[in-house]
Structure formats: structure tokens, C-alpha cells
Amino acid sequence: MSVSAATAPFLSRWTRTWSGRRRWPLVSVAGGTIAAVLVLLPLAFLVYQAQRSGSGELERVLLRHSVAVLLWNTVRLALACTVLCAVLGVAAAWCVERTTLPARRLWAVVLVLPLGVPDFVVGFGWVSIDPALHGYLAAVMIMTLALYPLVYLPVAGALANLDAGLEEAARSLGLGPWRAFWRVTLRQIWPAILGGCLLVTLALLAEYGAFEIVQYRTFTVEIFTEFKLGFDTAAASALSLVLVLLSLAALGGELSLTARGRAWRAGPGARRTAPRIALGRLAAPVLAGLGALGGLALGVPLGSLVYWMLRGSSTTLPSSSILAAAAHTAAYSAAAAAISTALAVPVSALAIRHRNRVTVLIERLAYLPMALPGLVIALGLVSFSVRYAFALYQSAFELVVAYAILFLPLAVVGVRAAMAQAPPRLEEVGRSLGRRPVSVWMRVTLPLIAPGLAAAFALVFISSATELTATLVLHPTGVNTLATRFWAYTSELSYGAAAPYAALMVAISAVPAYVLSRRISALARGERTP
């Protein structure tokens, strides 16, 4: 047997491995690796900074009585707000999607729009009207009104796509409407409820502005105080690790409860639309309740902004152009959106077309920033830049990278969904016609995933434009964004001067909230949305 004949099977197997769908393109591997490194970089340097301070310093920081108070404040706030958001979100979604509620399409939009008002703007709206609004109850009220749409949206989508067959079977076996809801419907929408509650909890752990406004101490507030006012990086890093552990515990708890409460259908079948329940005499109380919820969550913050914009206010701070702040915000947000979307493409391609333990790990790492507050990522990048790349400290590039890391999960979600709809067979056909891989990707794959890329870019752009905590830590000296300028005026109690900046951020954030509400409404009517 010749050498060539002996090596032919090996070469054939090697060729199959590195060709077609089984090939790991160098660009995808490099992009996925960069994404994983960027995600792990701030967390690694937080651990390094905390470890470098020594075990004695860590014990001094973490065993203080104030840390126990912060833990109690954070946990009890998270539990109360999450439960209230779950109750309000599920009740509102059920009224809109399963009853004969008058003006259902209008309510579907109104109940989602509070998501377009940043949390710290909601706090600003309430406290600017009633300066005595402080403490735990104020924090619970403001954050519940700001975050309940995070539960409403997935639950409304689940109810709109729910098969009524199981519920009808339960009713035929003698269960009443409420017992059928608790034993059948609730079980089917349980993953959506838990997913929304997870988002609420993570948002609460990451929030800084609203809690600072109502003077309620949580871990995020204390970390920011230690870093910006106390200049104690070691204490801030140690407290940040506790916050990371809380976030990871929330993720683990949600995964455990979702797996335990998951319900499956026996077969695909055809989905049957559930008949709507007539409200009858309950129509007036339900309308009053939804009106009160919409008024408190949306009417008060927007009304406060309009009031202060009309009234105006003097300030001792130097004048600043809102156009300049908007330009800086747009530039930083667009750059971050471009980086996040570009990194999401190789991560999604590896996870979908070359799925194994390594690519799944890369994908899971890309979702990790969802559990990391912006302040934690900012402190990790500060620790890295001060020690190894001081030229990047408080530079525009560092802020853009922080945005890109923080909102990478949003980009991956959008790109992955689009990538799953682009059949690899089309690329194989293009290559069989003699086209190079780059040409095939540009002419075949890119047009198919373009809507997903656009959605991912828009989500990251809008989220970056309204981000506060990382921006306060990392923004370049002498450069203002909409968020930093708003915060400077708010800290000086110049509400009239802060209102235009808040209004512009609300206008930017309201766009995705409105689009999401339209998509849910169209789904409920059985329509397809672009």
C-alpha cells in the first residue's frame, strides 16, 4: 500500500472536518474568543483587585455591620418588588389578553410604555413632586411601577400564544374558571413569569440612580459611594463581588424553578384560540385599576417632566448644550452597538452551526453580563486600565467597551434568532457554484440576517443611550452625555434644567417599548409582524 493510499482516509476525514458546516471558520473562532475575553476581563480584575488587598482587608470590609444592612436592604427590596411586579404583570396581561376589556389595543400599548422611561427618571419624576418621598416604601413603589412591564411583556406573549385545549379539558372535568387558571393556565405560562421576574431582580440589583434619589442604601449605591467619594477601590471591588454572587444566585434560582415547573404538550397539533372571558360588572373596576396603574407608572413621570420643562429652573452649574450631550451620547451608543452586534455574529454562528461544549460555553459567557450590573463592569475596567493601560482610563474607548460588554446579551439574542432562520444549505449551494466564502456570506447570509442585525443594533444603541452608573464612572473628563448631565442637574436639585435631558432619554427609550407592544398586540390577533 502506498503512503498516499494509507493517508487518504485520514485526509478525507480531516477535509470533512474542516469543510462545510463542520468547519470552524477562523473569523468566528476569533470573534467568539474576543467576546468571551471581554466579558471575563472586568470580572477577573475585580477578583484580582479584591484578592490583592489581602484577606484581612476583605474581612474588614465584608464583616462590617453595614454590609449586613446592605444585604437586608437589597434582598427585601428585590423580593417585594419582584412579587409585586409578578402580580401586576400577570393580572394586567390576563385582563388584556384573555378578557373582553374595552380598548384592548390601547391598553396593550399603555401598559408597556413605562418600560420606555428609565428607572432613575421615574424616581426623579416622583421625588421632584414630593421631596419627602424617601426610604424603603418609596423605593418599592417606584421600582415596581418602573419594572412591572418586564413581567407583563413575556406573560402577555405567552397568553397570546397559549393553546386553550388543556384549559378546556380541565373545565370539562369540573374545574371552575379560577381553579383551571391556577392548575392549568398558570403552569403553562410559568416559564414566562419566572423569566420576567428574573429580569426584574437583575434590574433591581443593578439600579443606582433611582435608589440614590430616594435615599435608599443598596449594594450598588454603597459601591458607587466607596469608589467615587471614598476612593476605596478595594472596598468597592469586594462589595461588587457580593453583588455578582447575588446576581448569579438569581440566575441559578430561575433556572431551577423553570426546569421544575415546565409543562409540555403531548404533540404539536394546531393551536386553539382561547375564548375571551366577559368582564360584565367587573369591567368598570378593571378599567379603573388599569387606569390607576398607567397613571402612576407613566402619567406621573411624564407629567413631572412637562411641569418642570414649562416652569424652568436656575442652576449654578456651567451651561451646557443639550445638542452636544446628545451628540456624544449618540456617538458612544452607536460605536457600542456596532461592536456588540459584530461580536454577536460569530458567537451566534458558533452556537448554531458548530454546536459543542466549547461553543455552548462561549454562548453562555456572552449572556453573563445580564447578571453583572453596569457598575461592576465599570469597576473591573477601571482596575484593568489603571494597572495595565492607563491611557485608556476615562477615555471614550473604555466607555464604549463597557457599553458593548454590558449589552452584548441583547445583541446575541437578536442576532441568534436571525441566524437560526438562515439555512446553511444556501451557503453550501453558493460555494458549490464557485463563490468564495466571503462572497457567499455577503450575498446570501447577510441579507437573511440583516433584520436581526438591525434589531440588535437598535436595542444596544437605545440601552447605551440611557445607561447611568457605568457612564458616571467611565465618561471622559469634561465630556457630558444626556445621562451625566441629567444627573448633575438632579444632584443640584435643578429639576427644570434636568427635565429636557430626561425628556430626550424618554423619547429615545419609548421607541422599542412601543414596537414591543405592537408586536405583542399583533401576536394576540394572529398577525405577523416584521
Short mmCIF file of C-alpha atoms in Angstrom, two decimals:
data_model
loop_
_atom_site.label_atom_id
_atom_site.label_comp_id
_atom_site.label_asym_id
_atom_site.label_seq_id
_atom_site.Cartn_x
_atom_site.Cartn_y
_atom_site.Cartn_z
CA MET A 1 0.00 0.00 0.00
CA SER A 2 1.38 3.40 -0.95
CA VAL A 3 1.79 6.26 1.51
CA SER A 4 -0.83 8.29 -0.29
CA ALA A 5 -3.29 5.43 -0.15
CA ALA A 6 -2.62 4.92 3.56
CA THR A 7 -3.18 8.57 4.38
CA ALA A 8 -6.20 9.00 2.14
CA PRO A 9 -8.82 8.09 4.81
CA PHE A 10 -7.17 10.44 7.30
CA LEU A 11 -7.03 13.28 4.80
CA SER A 12 -10.64 12.67 3.79
CA ARG A 13 -11.75 12.78 7.43
CA TRP A 14 -9.68 15.95 8.03
CA THR A 15 -11.21 17.58 4.94
CA ARG A 16 -14.73 16.79 6.06
CA THR A 17 -13.99 18.17 9.50
CA TRP A 18 -12.73 21.48 8.15
CA SER A 19 -15.23 21.97 5.36
CA GLY A 20 -18.92 22.70 5.07
CA ARG A 21 -21.00 23.11 8.22
CA ARG A 22 -18.49 21.30 10.44
CA ARG A 23 -15.72 23.77 9.76
CA TRP A 24 -14.82 26.25 12.45
CA PRO A 25 -14.12 29.44 10.48
CA LEU A 26 -11.17 31.41 11.82
CA VAL A 27 -13.19 34.63 11.91
CA SER A 28 -15.93 33.05 14.03
CA VAL A 29 -13.44 31.49 16.44
CA ALA A 30 -11.55 34.77 16.79
CA GLY A 31 -14.74 36.79 17.27
CA GLY A 32 -16.14 34.36 19.83
CA THR A 33 -12.87 34.33 21.74
CA ILE A 34 -12.73 38.13 21.82
CA ALA A 35 -16.30 38.27 23.12
CA ALA A 36 -15.52 35.75 25.88
CA VAL A 37 -12.35 37.61 26.91
CA LEU A 38 -14.15 40.96 27.05
CA VAL A 39 -16.89 39.51 29.24
CA LEU A 40 -14.46 37.84 31.65
CA LEU A 41 -11.97 40.74 31.78
CA PRO A 42 -13.81 43.06 34.23
CA LEU A 43 -14.87 40.17 36.45
CA ALA A 44 -11.33 38.78 36.57
CA PHE A 45 -9.86 42.12 37.54
CA LEU A 46 -12.48 42.62 40.22
CA VAL A 47 -11.39 39.32 41.76
CA TYR A 48 -7.75 40.30 41.35
CA GLN A 49 -8.26 43.71 42.93
CA ALA A 50 -10.16 42.22 45.87
CA GLN A 51 -7.55 39.47 46.36
CA ARG A 52 -4.68 41.94 46.10
CA SER A 53 -5.99 43.89 49.08
CA GLY A 54 -5.44 40.83 51.29
CA SER A 55 -7.69 38.59 53.34
CA GLY A 56 -7.53 40.92 56.32
CA GLU A 57 -8.87 43.85 54.31
CA LEU A 58 -11.59 41.68 52.77
CA GLU A 59 -12.71 40.55 56.22
CA ARG A 60 -12.72 44.14 57.42
CA VAL A 61 -14.98 45.19 54.54
CA LEU A 62 -17.30 42.20 54.32
CA LEU A 63 -17.78 41.62 58.07
CA ARG A 64 -18.90 45.15 58.80
CA HIS A 65 -22.38 45.59 60.21
CA SER A 66 -23.19 47.91 57.30
CA VAL A 67 -22.74 45.02 54.85
CA ALA A 68 -25.40 43.02 56.66
CA VAL A 69 -27.68 46.06 56.49
CA LEU A 70 -26.99 46.42 52.75
CA LEU A 71 -27.72 42.73 52.21
CA TRP A 72 -31.00 43.01 54.12
CA ASN A 73 -31.99 46.17 52.25
CA THR A 74 -31.17 44.67 48.86
CA VAL A 75 -32.78 41.26 49.40
CA ARG A 76 -36.02 42.52 50.96
CA LEU A 77 -36.39 45.15 48.22
CA ALA A 78 -35.77 42.56 45.49
CA LEU A 79 -38.28 40.13 46.98
CA ALA A 80 -41.02 42.73 47.50
CA CYS A 81 -40.66 44.35 44.07
CA THR A 82 -40.38 41.02 42.26
CA VAL A 83 -43.55 39.67 43.87
CA LEU A 84 -45.48 42.90 43.22
CA CYS A 85 -44.28 43.05 39.61
CA ALA A 86 -45.33 39.42 39.12
CA VAL A 87 -48.82 40.09 40.49
CA LEU A 88 -49.32 43.30 38.50
CA GLY A 89 -47.75 41.92 35.31
CA VAL A 90 -49.74 38.68 35.29
CA ALA A 91 -53.02 40.39 36.24
CA ALA A 92 -52.63 43.10 33.59
CA ALA A 93 -51.62 40.60 30.90
CA TRP A 94 -54.57 38.34 31.70
CA CYS A 95 -57.02 41.26 31.55
CA VAL A 96 -55.68 42.42 28.19
CA GLU A 97 -55.21 39.04 26.50
CA ARG A 98 -57.99 36.87 27.97
CA THR A 99 -60.95 39.16 28.68
CA THR A 100 -63.32 41.40 26.75
CA LEU A 101 -61.54 44.50 28.01
CA PRO A 102 -62.68 47.67 26.21
CA ALA A 103 -59.95 49.37 24.12
CA ARG A 104 -57.65 46.38 24.46
CA ARG A 105 -55.17 47.59 21.81
CA LEU A 106 -54.77 50.92 23.58
CA TRP A 107 -54.15 49.24 26.93
CA ALA A 108 -51.63 46.88 25.33
CA VAL A 109 -49.56 49.94 24.41
CA VAL A 110 -50.12 51.98 27.57
CA LEU A 111 -49.12 49.16 29.90
CA VAL A 112 -45.78 48.66 28.10
CA LEU A 113 -44.77 52.31 27.66
CA PRO A 114 -43.47 52.70 31.26
CA LEU A 115 -40.63 50.47 30.10
CA GLY A 116 -39.53 53.41 27.95
CA VAL A 117 -38.98 55.64 30.99
CA PRO A 118 -35.57 54.95 32.62
CA ASP A 119 -35.84 53.96 36.28
CA PHE A 120 -33.90 56.96 37.53
CA VAL A 121 -36.21 59.26 35.56
CA VAL A 122 -39.20 57.64 37.28
CA GLY A 123 -37.57 58.34 40.63
CA PHE A 124 -36.83 61.90 39.53
CA GLY A 125 -40.46 62.41 38.50
CA TRP A 126 -41.87 61.32 41.85
CA VAL A 127 -39.31 62.97 44.15
CA SER A 128 -39.38 66.27 42.25
CA ILE A 129 -43.10 66.45 43.08
CA ASP A 130 -42.83 65.15 46.66
CA PRO A 131 -39.31 65.69 48.10
CA ALA A 132 -40.31 63.81 51.26
CA LEU A 133 -40.63 60.56 49.27
CA HIS A 134 -37.70 58.57 50.65
CA GLY A 135 -36.85 55.17 52.09
CA TYR A 136 -37.88 51.57 51.57
CA LEU A 137 -41.56 52.05 50.70
CA ALA A 138 -40.71 54.79 48.19
CA ALA A 139 -38.12 52.52 46.55
CA VAL A 140 -40.59 49.61 46.37
CA MET A 141 -43.30 51.79 44.82
CA ILE A 142 -41.06 53.48 42.25
CA MET A 143 -39.27 50.32 41.12
CA THR A 144 -42.49 48.30 40.93
CA LEU A 145 -44.09 50.94 38.72
CA ALA A 146 -40.96 51.10 36.57
CA LEU A 147 -40.33 47.35 36.18
CA TYR A 148 -43.69 45.56 36.07
CA PRO A 149 -43.69 45.67 32.21
CA LEU A 150 -40.74 43.23 32.32
CA VAL A 151 -43.21 40.63 33.61
CA TYR A 152 -46.18 41.88 31.59
CA LEU A 153 -44.43 41.51 28.22
CA PRO A 154 -43.40 37.82 28.35
CA VAL A 155 -46.64 36.80 30.09
CA ALA A 156 -48.77 38.64 27.53
CA GLY A 157 -46.83 36.92 24.75
CA ALA A 158 -47.30 33.53 26.42
CA LEU A 159 -51.03 34.07 26.91
CA ALA A 160 -51.44 35.26 23.32
CA ASN A 161 -49.77 32.07 22.04
CA LEU A 162 -51.43 29.72 24.54
CA ASP A 163 -53.35 26.67 23.36
CA ALA A 164 -56.78 26.64 25.02
CA GLY A 165 -57.19 22.88 24.63
CA LEU A 166 -55.74 21.99 28.05
CA GLU A 167 -57.81 24.64 29.80
CA GLU A 168 -60.98 23.48 28.08
CA ALA A 169 -60.21 19.89 29.08
CA ALA A 170 -59.81 20.99 32.70
CA ARG A 171 -63.12 22.84 32.57
CA SER A 172 -64.83 19.75 31.12
CA LEU A 173 -63.57 17.75 34.12
CA GLY A 174 -65.43 20.05 36.51
CA LEU A 175 -62.86 22.70 37.36
CA GLY A 176 -64.14 26.25 37.66
CA PRO A 177 -62.52 29.21 35.84
CA TRP A 178 -60.22 30.16 38.72
CA ARG A 179 -59.17 26.59 39.54
CA ALA A 180 -58.49 25.96 35.85
CA PHE A 181 -56.34 29.08 35.76
CA TRP A 182 -54.34 28.10 38.83
CA ARG A 183 -53.86 24.44 37.89
CA VAL A 184 -53.53 24.64 34.09
CA THR A 185 -53.01 28.12 32.63
CA LEU A 186 -50.57 29.28 35.30
CA ARG A 187 -48.46 26.17 34.80
CA GLN A 188 -48.20 26.83 31.07
CA ILE A 189 -47.11 30.46 31.49
CA TRP A 190 -44.85 29.72 34.47
CA PRO A 191 -41.57 29.95 32.46
CA ALA A 192 -42.63 33.37 31.13
CA ILE A 193 -43.42 34.58 34.66
CA LEU A 194 -40.09 33.36 36.02
CA GLY A 195 -38.21 34.90 33.09
CA GLY A 196 -39.84 38.26 33.73
CA CYS A 197 -39.18 38.02 37.47
CA LEU A 198 -35.51 37.28 36.76
CA LEU A 199 -35.25 40.44 34.66
CA VAL A 200 -36.89 42.43 37.45
CA THR A 201 -34.48 41.06 40.07
CA LEU A 202 -31.39 41.71 37.95
CA ALA A 203 -32.58 45.23 37.16
CA LEU A 204 -33.10 45.90 40.86
CA LEU A 205 -29.63 44.64 41.76
CA ALA A 206 -28.07 46.87 39.10
CA GLU A 207 -30.07 50.05 39.75
CA TYR A 208 -28.32 53.04 41.24
CA GLY A 209 -29.97 56.30 40.20
CA ALA A 210 -33.49 55.69 41.50
CA PHE A 211 -32.22 54.44 44.88
CA GLU A 212 -29.86 57.37 45.26
CA ILE A 213 -32.72 59.76 44.53
CA VAL A 214 -34.97 58.22 47.21
CA GLN A 215 -32.01 57.83 49.59
CA TYR A 216 -32.29 54.06 49.96
CA ARG A 217 -29.00 52.24 50.51
CA THR A 218 -28.34 49.11 48.45
CA PHE A 219 -25.12 47.42 47.38
CA THR A 220 -24.96 49.42 44.14
CA VAL A 221 -25.35 52.73 45.98
CA GLU A 222 -22.70 51.79 48.54
CA ILE A 223 -20.26 50.58 45.86
CA PHE A 224 -20.62 53.83 43.93
CA THR A 225 -20.12 55.83 47.14
CA GLU A 226 -16.99 53.87 48.11
CA PHE A 227 -15.45 54.34 44.67
CA LYS A 228 -16.39 57.92 43.75
CA LEU A 229 -16.45 59.57 47.17
CA GLY A 230 -14.33 57.37 49.42
CA PHE A 231 -11.76 56.46 46.72
CA ASP A 232 -11.64 52.98 48.26
CA THR A 233 -11.25 50.68 45.25
CA ALA A 234 -10.61 47.60 47.40
CA ALA A 235 -13.86 48.02 49.33
CA ALA A 236 -15.79 48.74 46.13
CA SER A 237 -14.36 45.60 44.49
CA ALA A 238 -15.17 43.40 47.49
CA LEU A 239 -18.75 44.67 47.65
CA SER A 240 -19.06 44.21 43.89
CA LEU A 241 -18.23 40.52 44.23
CA VAL A 242 -21.09 40.15 46.72
CA LEU A 243 -23.39 41.81 44.19
CA VAL A 244 -22.17 39.42 41.47
CA LEU A 245 -22.91 36.44 43.72
CA LEU A 246 -26.43 37.75 44.34
CA SER A 247 -26.97 38.11 40.59
CA LEU A 248 -25.68 34.61 39.88
CA ALA A 249 -27.88 33.24 42.67
CA ALA A 250 -30.89 34.86 41.00
CA LEU A 251 -29.92 33.24 37.68
CA GLY A 252 -29.47 29.83 39.30
CA GLY A 253 -32.77 30.08 41.14
CA GLU A 254 -34.65 30.97 37.98
CA LEU A 255 -33.11 28.05 36.07
CA SER A 256 -34.03 25.62 38.87
CA LEU A 257 -37.62 26.83 39.17
CA THR A 258 -38.10 26.90 35.39
CA ALA A 259 -36.94 23.30 34.99
CA ARG A 260 -39.13 22.16 37.89
CA GLY A 261 -42.28 23.90 36.68
CA ARG A 262 -42.01 23.27 32.95
CA ALA A 263 -45.08 21.88 31.20
CA TRP A 264 -45.01 20.10 27.84
CA ARG A 265 -47.64 19.37 25.24
CA ALA A 266 -48.02 15.83 24.01
CA GLY A 267 -47.78 16.87 20.35
CA PRO A 268 -47.58 19.95 18.13
CA GLY A 269 -51.11 20.00 16.81
CA ALA A 270 -52.93 23.19 15.90
CA ARG A 271 -53.18 25.97 18.44
CA ARG A 272 -56.73 26.75 19.53
CA THR A 273 -57.53 30.32 20.45
CA ALA A 274 -58.99 30.66 23.92
CA PRO A 275 -62.40 32.36 24.14
CA ARG A 276 -62.32 35.70 25.92
CA ILE A 277 -63.97 35.95 29.31
CA ALA A 278 -66.72 38.55 29.62
CA LEU A 279 -65.98 41.02 32.39
CA GLY A 280 -69.55 42.10 32.91
CA ARG A 281 -69.87 44.16 36.09
CA LEU A 282 -66.14 43.86 36.66
CA ALA A 283 -65.38 45.97 33.57
CA ALA A 284 -65.53 49.27 35.46
CA PRO A 285 -63.26 48.18 38.38
CA VAL A 286 -60.78 46.59 35.95
CA LEU A 287 -60.64 49.75 33.82
CA ALA A 288 -60.18 51.85 36.95
CA GLY A 289 -57.35 49.61 38.15
CA LEU A 290 -55.53 49.64 34.82
CA GLY A 291 -56.05 53.39 34.57
CA ALA A 292 -54.54 53.90 38.02
CA LEU A 293 -51.58 51.68 37.13
CA GLY A 294 -50.93 53.51 33.86
CA GLY A 295 -51.37 56.90 35.50
CA LEU A 296 -48.95 56.16 38.33
CA ALA A 297 -46.35 54.43 36.18
CA LEU A 298 -46.49 56.70 33.13
CA GLY A 299 -48.58 59.77 33.87
CA VAL A 300 -46.71 60.97 36.98
CA PRO A 301 -43.15 60.82 35.50
CA LEU A 302 -44.18 62.36 32.16
CA GLY A 303 -46.38 64.95 33.86
CA SER A 304 -43.49 65.89 36.13
CA LEU A 305 -41.18 66.33 33.15
CA VAL A 306 -43.68 68.56 31.37
CA TYR A 307 -44.21 70.61 34.52
CA TRP A 308 -40.51 71.25 35.11
CA MET A 309 -39.82 71.95 31.44
CA LEU A 310 -42.54 74.62 31.44
CA ARG A 311 -41.51 76.06 34.78
CA GLY A 312 -37.74 76.01 34.22
CA SER A 313 -35.11 76.41 36.91
CA SER A 314 -31.92 78.29 37.56
CA THR A 315 -28.69 76.45 38.24
CA THR A 316 -25.21 77.25 39.49
CA LEU A 317 -23.63 74.69 37.16
CA PRO A 318 -21.92 75.89 33.97
CA SER A 319 -24.22 75.99 30.98
CA SER A 320 -24.04 73.03 28.62
CA SER A 321 -25.58 72.38 25.24
CA ILE A 322 -28.13 69.61 25.13
CA LEU A 323 -27.18 69.10 21.47
CA ALA A 324 -23.54 68.43 22.44
CA ALA A 325 -24.63 65.95 25.11
CA ALA A 326 -26.96 64.27 22.62
CA ALA A 327 -24.16 64.08 20.02
CA HIS A 328 -21.77 62.44 22.50
CA THR A 329 -24.50 60.04 23.59
CA ALA A 330 -25.30 59.09 20.00
CA ALA A 331 -21.63 58.61 19.07
CA TYR A 332 -20.80 56.41 22.07
CA SER A 333 -24.02 54.40 21.77
CA ALA A 334 -23.59 53.82 18.03
CA ALA A 335 -20.00 52.65 18.49
CA ALA A 336 -21.01 50.27 21.28
CA ALA A 337 -23.94 48.95 19.23
CA ALA A 338 -21.64 48.28 16.28
CA ILE A 339 -19.12 46.39 18.46
CA SER A 340 -21.77 44.34 20.27
CA THR A 341 -23.55 43.41 17.05
CA ALA A 342 -20.27 42.48 15.34
CA LEU A 343 -19.28 40.23 18.27
CA ALA A 344 -22.74 38.67 18.42
CA VAL A 345 -22.43 37.37 14.85
CA PRO A 346 -19.54 34.91 15.45
CA VAL A 347 -20.93 33.91 18.86
CA SER A 348 -24.31 33.08 17.31
CA ALA A 349 -22.75 31.35 14.30
CA LEU A 350 -20.64 29.07 16.50
CA ALA A 351 -23.56 28.28 18.82
CA ILE A 352 -25.96 27.39 16.00
CA ARG A 353 -23.80 25.85 13.27
CA HIS A 354 -20.91 24.32 15.23
CA ARG A 355 -22.60 23.41 18.50
CA ASN A 356 -20.48 21.57 21.07
CA ARG A 357 -19.33 22.12 24.63
CA VAL A 358 -16.83 24.83 23.71
CA THR A 359 -19.23 26.87 21.58
CA VAL A 360 -22.02 26.48 24.14
CA LEU A 361 -19.63 27.78 26.81
CA ILE A 362 -18.80 30.80 24.64
CA GLU A 363 -22.50 31.47 24.15
CA ARG A 364 -23.22 31.20 27.89
CA LEU A 365 -20.36 33.60 28.64
CA ALA A 366 -21.90 36.08 26.21
CA TYR A 367 -25.06 36.03 28.33
CA LEU A 368 -23.13 36.52 31.59
CA PRO A 369 -23.26 40.37 31.54
CA MET A 370 -27.02 40.06 32.05
CA ALA A 371 -26.13 39.15 35.65
CA LEU A 372 -23.45 41.85 36.02
CA PRO A 373 -24.54 45.38 36.94
CA GLY A 374 -23.02 48.18 34.89
CA LEU A 375 -21.15 49.46 37.93
CA VAL A 376 -19.40 46.09 38.37
CA ILE A 377 -18.26 46.07 34.75
CA ALA A 378 -17.10 49.67 35.05
CA LEU A 379 -15.04 48.97 38.18
CA GLY A 380 -13.43 45.94 36.54
CA LEU A 381 -12.40 48.02 33.53
CA VAL A 382 -11.09 50.79 35.79
CA SER A 383 -8.95 48.27 37.68
CA PHE A 384 -7.55 46.93 34.39
CA SER A 385 -6.86 50.31 32.79
CA VAL A 386 -5.25 51.89 35.88
CA ARG A 387 -2.88 48.95 36.28
CA TYR A 388 -2.07 47.95 32.69
CA ALA A 389 -3.42 50.53 30.23
CA PHE A 390 -3.59 53.90 31.91
CA ALA A 391 -4.03 55.69 28.59
CA LEU A 392 -7.49 54.10 28.38
CA TYR A 393 -8.60 55.35 31.81
CA GLN A 394 -11.72 57.54 31.46
CA SER A 395 -11.39 57.53 27.69
CA ALA A 396 -14.22 57.33 25.21
CA PHE A 397 -12.98 53.92 24.09
CA GLU A 398 -13.22 52.50 27.61
CA LEU A 399 -16.79 53.73 27.97
CA VAL A 400 -17.73 52.26 24.59
CA VAL A 401 -16.21 48.90 25.54
CA ALA A 402 -18.17 48.94 28.81
CA TYR A 403 -21.40 49.53 26.88
CA ALA A 404 -20.52 46.76 24.42
CA ILE A 405 -19.89 44.25 27.22
CA LEU A 406 -22.90 45.29 29.26
CA PHE A 407 -25.40 44.96 26.40
CA LEU A 408 -23.81 42.07 24.49
CA PRO A 409 -26.63 39.72 25.63
CA LEU A 410 -29.19 41.92 23.86
CA ALA A 411 -27.20 41.74 20.64
CA VAL A 412 -26.76 37.96 20.90
CA VAL A 413 -30.50 37.44 21.40
CA GLY A 414 -31.34 39.45 18.28
CA VAL A 415 -28.62 38.00 16.05
CA ARG A 416 -29.10 34.41 17.20
CA ALA A 417 -32.79 34.46 16.32
CA ALA A 418 -31.97 35.76 12.83
CA MET A 419 -29.08 33.32 12.34
CA ALA A 420 -31.36 30.40 13.15
CA GLN A 421 -33.57 31.41 10.20
CA ALA A 422 -30.66 31.41 7.71
CA PRO A 423 -30.29 27.81 6.39
CA PRO A 424 -26.63 26.76 5.98
CA ARG A 425 -27.64 24.83 2.87
CA LEU A 426 -27.95 28.09 0.97
CA GLU A 427 -24.30 28.87 1.73
CA GLU A 428 -23.31 25.39 0.58
CA VAL A 429 -25.16 25.93 -2.69
CA GLY A 430 -23.38 29.24 -3.19
CA ARG A 431 -19.98 27.63 -2.62
CA SER A 432 -20.83 24.80 -4.97
CA LEU A 433 -21.28 27.44 -7.67
CA GLY A 434 -17.69 28.55 -7.23
CA ARG A 435 -18.21 31.55 -4.98
CA ARG A 436 -15.73 32.27 -2.21
CA PRO A 437 -16.94 32.06 1.42
CA VAL A 438 -16.74 35.82 1.91
CA SER A 439 -18.76 36.45 -1.25
CA VAL A 440 -21.37 33.85 -0.24
CA TRP A 441 -21.69 35.37 3.21
CA MET A 442 -22.12 38.88 1.84
CA ARG A 443 -24.60 37.93 -0.90
CA VAL A 444 -26.57 35.14 0.82
CA THR A 445 -26.26 35.11 4.61
CA LEU A 446 -26.01 38.83 5.32
CA PRO A 447 -29.31 39.77 3.58
CA LEU A 448 -31.08 37.00 5.52
CA ILE A 449 -29.84 38.09 8.94
CA ALA A 450 -29.91 41.84 8.25
CA PRO A 451 -33.21 42.43 10.14
CA GLY A 452 -31.78 40.69 13.20
CA LEU A 453 -28.60 42.76 12.98
CA ALA A 454 -30.66 45.95 12.76
CA ALA A 455 -32.77 44.93 15.77
CA ALA A 456 -29.67 44.08 17.80
CA PHE A 457 -28.01 47.37 16.88
CA ALA A 458 -31.12 49.35 17.85
CA LEU A 459 -31.52 47.56 21.21
CA VAL A 460 -27.89 48.14 22.21
CA PHE A 461 -27.96 51.74 20.98
CA ILE A 462 -31.05 52.63 23.00
CA SER A 463 -29.87 50.82 26.12
CA SER A 464 -26.48 52.54 25.95
CA ALA A 465 -28.06 55.96 25.48
CA THR A 466 -29.93 55.65 28.80
CA GLU A 467 -27.25 53.85 30.87
CA LEU A 468 -26.25 55.77 34.01
CA THR A 469 -23.95 54.03 36.50
CA ALA A 470 -21.15 52.89 34.17
CA THR A 471 -21.36 56.24 32.40
CA LEU A 472 -20.87 58.16 35.65
CA VAL A 473 -17.73 56.14 36.42
CA LEU A 474 -16.14 55.98 32.95
CA HIS A 475 -17.19 59.04 30.96
CA PRO A 476 -14.24 61.16 29.75
CA THR A 477 -13.42 64.18 31.87
CA GLY A 478 -15.08 67.31 30.51
CA VAL A 479 -17.39 65.33 28.23
CA ASN A 480 -21.09 65.06 29.05
CA THR A 481 -23.79 62.68 27.87
CA LEU A 482 -27.52 63.00 28.37
CA ALA A 483 -27.34 60.76 31.44
CA THR A 484 -24.40 62.51 33.13
CA ARG A 485 -25.81 65.98 32.51
CA PHE A 486 -29.21 64.95 33.81
CA TRP A 487 -27.59 63.51 36.92
CA ALA A 488 -25.51 66.63 37.55
CA TYR A 489 -28.59 68.87 37.46
CA THR A 490 -30.63 66.43 39.55
CA SER A 491 -27.91 66.27 42.21
CA GLU A 492 -28.10 70.06 42.45
CA LEU A 493 -31.93 69.87 42.67
CA SER A 494 -32.16 71.91 39.43
CA TYR A 495 -35.17 69.94 38.23
CA GLY A 496 -36.12 72.37 35.48
CA ALA A 497 -32.63 72.21 33.98
CA ALA A 498 -32.59 68.37 34.22
CA ALA A 499 -36.03 67.86 32.66
CA PRO A 500 -35.06 68.40 28.96
CA TYR A 501 -32.29 65.79 29.23
CA ALA A 502 -34.68 63.32 30.85
CA ALA A 503 -37.33 64.02 28.22
CA LEU A 504 -34.89 63.29 25.40
CA MET A 505 -33.85 59.99 27.01
CA VAL A 506 -37.51 59.05 27.42
CA ALA A 507 -38.14 59.84 23.75
CA ILE A 508 -35.26 57.56 22.76
CA SER A 509 -36.34 54.73 25.08
CA ALA A 510 -40.02 54.89 24.12
CA VAL A 511 -39.31 53.62 20.60
CA PRO A 512 -38.53 49.97 21.47
CA ALA A 513 -41.27 49.92 24.12
CA TYR A 514 -43.84 50.93 21.51
CA VAL A 515 -42.53 48.40 18.98
CA LEU A 516 -42.67 45.62 21.57
CA SER A 517 -46.24 46.48 22.48
CA ARG A 518 -47.26 46.43 18.81
CA ARG A 519 -45.63 43.03 18.30
CA ILE A 520 -47.47 41.56 21.30
CA SER A 521 -50.78 43.00 20.09
CA ALA A 522 -50.24 41.63 16.59
CA LEU A 523 -49.39 38.21 18.03
CA ALA A 524 -52.61 38.23 20.01
CA ARG A 525 -54.56 38.94 16.82
CA GLY A 526 -52.76 36.16 14.96
CA GLU A 527 -50.89 38.54 12.67
CA ARG A 528 -47.23 38.51 11.68
CA THR A 529 -45.01 41.48 12.34
CA PRO A 530 -41.84 42.40 10.51
#
